[in-house]
Amino acid sequence: GAGVSQSPSNKVTEKGKDVELRCDPISGHTALYWYRQRLGQGLEFLIYFQGNSAPDKSGLPSDRFSAERTGESVSTLTIQRTQQEDSAVYLCASSRGRKIETQYFGPGTRLLVL
Amino acid sequence: KQEVTQIPAALSVPEGENLVLNCSFTDSAIYNLQWFRQDPGKGLTSLLLIQSSQREQTSGRLNASLDKSSGRSTLYIAASQPGDSATYLCAVRPRGNNRLAFGKGNQVVVIP
């Protein structure tokens, strides 16, 4: 595809349920990032994947959050036992992997936890 | 920890006026600085990226400057149009770090 795609675009779930969010990066991009944007807040870094290296998980807010990526393709972000404070827009970005490169963002998944 | 601040948080201007958006960051050790645009309910669109060795970048009506030593960047939008209404986000890529550090954005409304 031409850009980063994410699914679902919107997700409403009940507190305590698990959710899985998906990101398809731009083909050939080795770096993939997840960010979270809560209402009225700036974007918060969650996790970074670069090729086959160990991911940088330092931004994950709790052990309820996890993410996987197979090679240089699709990534999934999983939130277990969702809480109301998890409600946010979850944005995925990819880049060609060099630190000077532009990050290209997907449209985001809007998560609402009731 | 890198802190990014954007002032003003929100502004309205009449169509045709030039827009000036300010971004400041606390640590000058950066690889680059990037300006994004975000429309309601949409993702981020990259507007301009300035490498740490550069002083400015231009694209059409947009010009972004970078003064790394003072920790400041300014985004100029010439002859604003209603279609420029959006939130503009500034982000820096700190050295030794994989993440972008974002400001909270400048919410702009251009009045026809």
Coordinates of C-alpha atoms in Angstrom, one line a residue, chain A residues 40-92:
Chain A
G40 CA -5.8 17.0 25.4
Q41 CA -2.4 15.4 25.7
G42 CA 0.6 15.2 23.4
L43 CA 1.6 12.0 21.7
E44 CA 3.3 9.5 24.1
F45 CA 5.8 6.9 22.7
L46 CA 5.0 3.3 23.5
I47 CA 7.3 0.9 21.7
Y48 CA 9.8 0.8 18.8
F49 CA 10.8 -2.0 16.5
Q50 CA 13.9 -1.9 14.2
G51 CA 14.4 -4.9 12.0
N52 CA 15.2 -8.0 13.9
S53 CA 16.6 -6.2 16.9
A54 CA 15.1 -6.4 20.4
P55 CA 12.3 -3.8 20.6
D56 CA 12.5 -0.7 22.7
K57 CA 9.6 -1.2 25.1
S58 CA 10.5 1.6 27.5
G59 CA 7.3 3.6 26.8
L60 CA 4.8 0.9 27.6
P61 CA 2.8 2.2 30.6
S62 CA 2.1 -1.1 32.2
D63 CA 2.5 -4.9 31.8
R64 CA -1.0 -5.0 30.4
F65 CA 0.4 -3.6 27.2
S66 CA 2.4 -5.7 24.8
A67 CA 3.3 -5.6 21.1
E68 CA 4.7 -7.9 18.5
R69 CA 6.1 -7.6 15.1
T70 CA 7.1 -10.4 12.7
G71 CA 10.1 -9.4 10.7
E72 CA 9.5 -6.1 8.9
S73 CA 5.8 -6.6 8.4
V74 CA 2.6 -6.3 10.4
S75 CA 2.6 -5.3 14.1
T76 CA -0.1 -5.9 16.7
L77 CA -0.5 -3.9 20.0
T78 CA -2.4 -5.8 22.6
I79 CA -4.0 -4.3 25.7
Q80 CA -5.1 -6.8 28.3
R81 CA -7.8 -6.1 30.9
T82 CA -8.5 -2.7 29.5
Q83 CA -9.1 0.3 31.8
Q84 CA -11.0 3.5 31.1
E85 CA -7.7 5.4 31.2
D86 CA -6.6 3.4 28.2
S87 CA -9.1 5.3 26.1
A88 CA -7.0 7.1 23.5
V89 CA -6.0 7.2 19.8
Y90 CA -3.3 4.7 19.1
L91 CA -1.0 5.8 16.3
C92 CA 1.4 3.7 14.4

